[in-house]
Coordinates of C-alpha atoms in Angstrom, one line a residue:
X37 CA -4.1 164.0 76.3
X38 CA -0.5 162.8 77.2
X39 CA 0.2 163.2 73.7
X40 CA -0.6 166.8 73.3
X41 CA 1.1 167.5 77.0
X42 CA 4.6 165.8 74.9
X43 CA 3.9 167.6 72.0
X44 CA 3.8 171.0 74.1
X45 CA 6.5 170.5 75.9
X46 CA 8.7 169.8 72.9
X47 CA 7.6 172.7 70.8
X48 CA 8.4 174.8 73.9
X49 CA 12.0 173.5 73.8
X50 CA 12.4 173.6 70.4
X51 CA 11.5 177.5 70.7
X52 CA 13.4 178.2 73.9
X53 CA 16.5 176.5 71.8
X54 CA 15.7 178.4 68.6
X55 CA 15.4 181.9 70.8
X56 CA 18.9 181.0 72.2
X57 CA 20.5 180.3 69.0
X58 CA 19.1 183.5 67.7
X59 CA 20.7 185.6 70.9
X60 CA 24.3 183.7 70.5
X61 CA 23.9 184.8 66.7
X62 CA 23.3 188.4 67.3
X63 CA 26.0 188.3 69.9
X64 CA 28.5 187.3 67.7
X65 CA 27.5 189.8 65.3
X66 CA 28.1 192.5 67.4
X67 CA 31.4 191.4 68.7
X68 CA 33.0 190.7 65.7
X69 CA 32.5 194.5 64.4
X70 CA 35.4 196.7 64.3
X71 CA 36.4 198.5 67.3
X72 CA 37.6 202.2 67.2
X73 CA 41.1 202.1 68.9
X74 CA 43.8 205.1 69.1
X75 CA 46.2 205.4 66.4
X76 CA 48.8 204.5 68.6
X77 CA 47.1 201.7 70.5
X78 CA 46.8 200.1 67.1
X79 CA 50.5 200.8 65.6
X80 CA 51.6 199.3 69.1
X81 CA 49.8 196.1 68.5
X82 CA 51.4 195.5 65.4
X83 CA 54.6 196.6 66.4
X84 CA 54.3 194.0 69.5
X85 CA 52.6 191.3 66.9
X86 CA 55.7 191.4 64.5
X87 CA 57.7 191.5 67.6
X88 CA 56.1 188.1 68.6
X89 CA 55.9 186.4 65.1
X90 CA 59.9 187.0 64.7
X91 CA 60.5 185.9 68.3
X92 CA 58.7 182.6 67.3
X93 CA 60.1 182.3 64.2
X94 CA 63.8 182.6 65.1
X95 CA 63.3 180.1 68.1
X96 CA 64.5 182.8 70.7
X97 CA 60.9 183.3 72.3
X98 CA 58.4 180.1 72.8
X99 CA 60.5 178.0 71.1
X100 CA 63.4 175.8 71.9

């Protein structure tokens, strides 16, 4: 009988685990879609990113 109670309770966490894994999956899914920005919001990101990668480059911003 103690068997069959362990058993149980392990197959219940295995599916509890497998259910969770399943809703972190779907999650990440849907995050990682694209996301429908303004024209400008977007040219402004890159302007700022290439703004930041020569800052780094050249040293003058978070480097030395």
């Amino acid at each position: 009988m103690a068997r069959v109670l362990i058993f149980l309770i392990v197959l219940g966490a295995i599916i509890m685990v497998a259910m969770t894994l399943r809703r972190a999956v779907l999650f990440a899914r849907s995050s990682t879609e694209d996301q429908h920005l303004p024209k400008s919001v977007q040219t402004l990101s890159y302007v700022l990113l290439i703004a930041l990668m020569f800052g780094v480059v050249t040293g003058w911003l978070g480097g030395l």
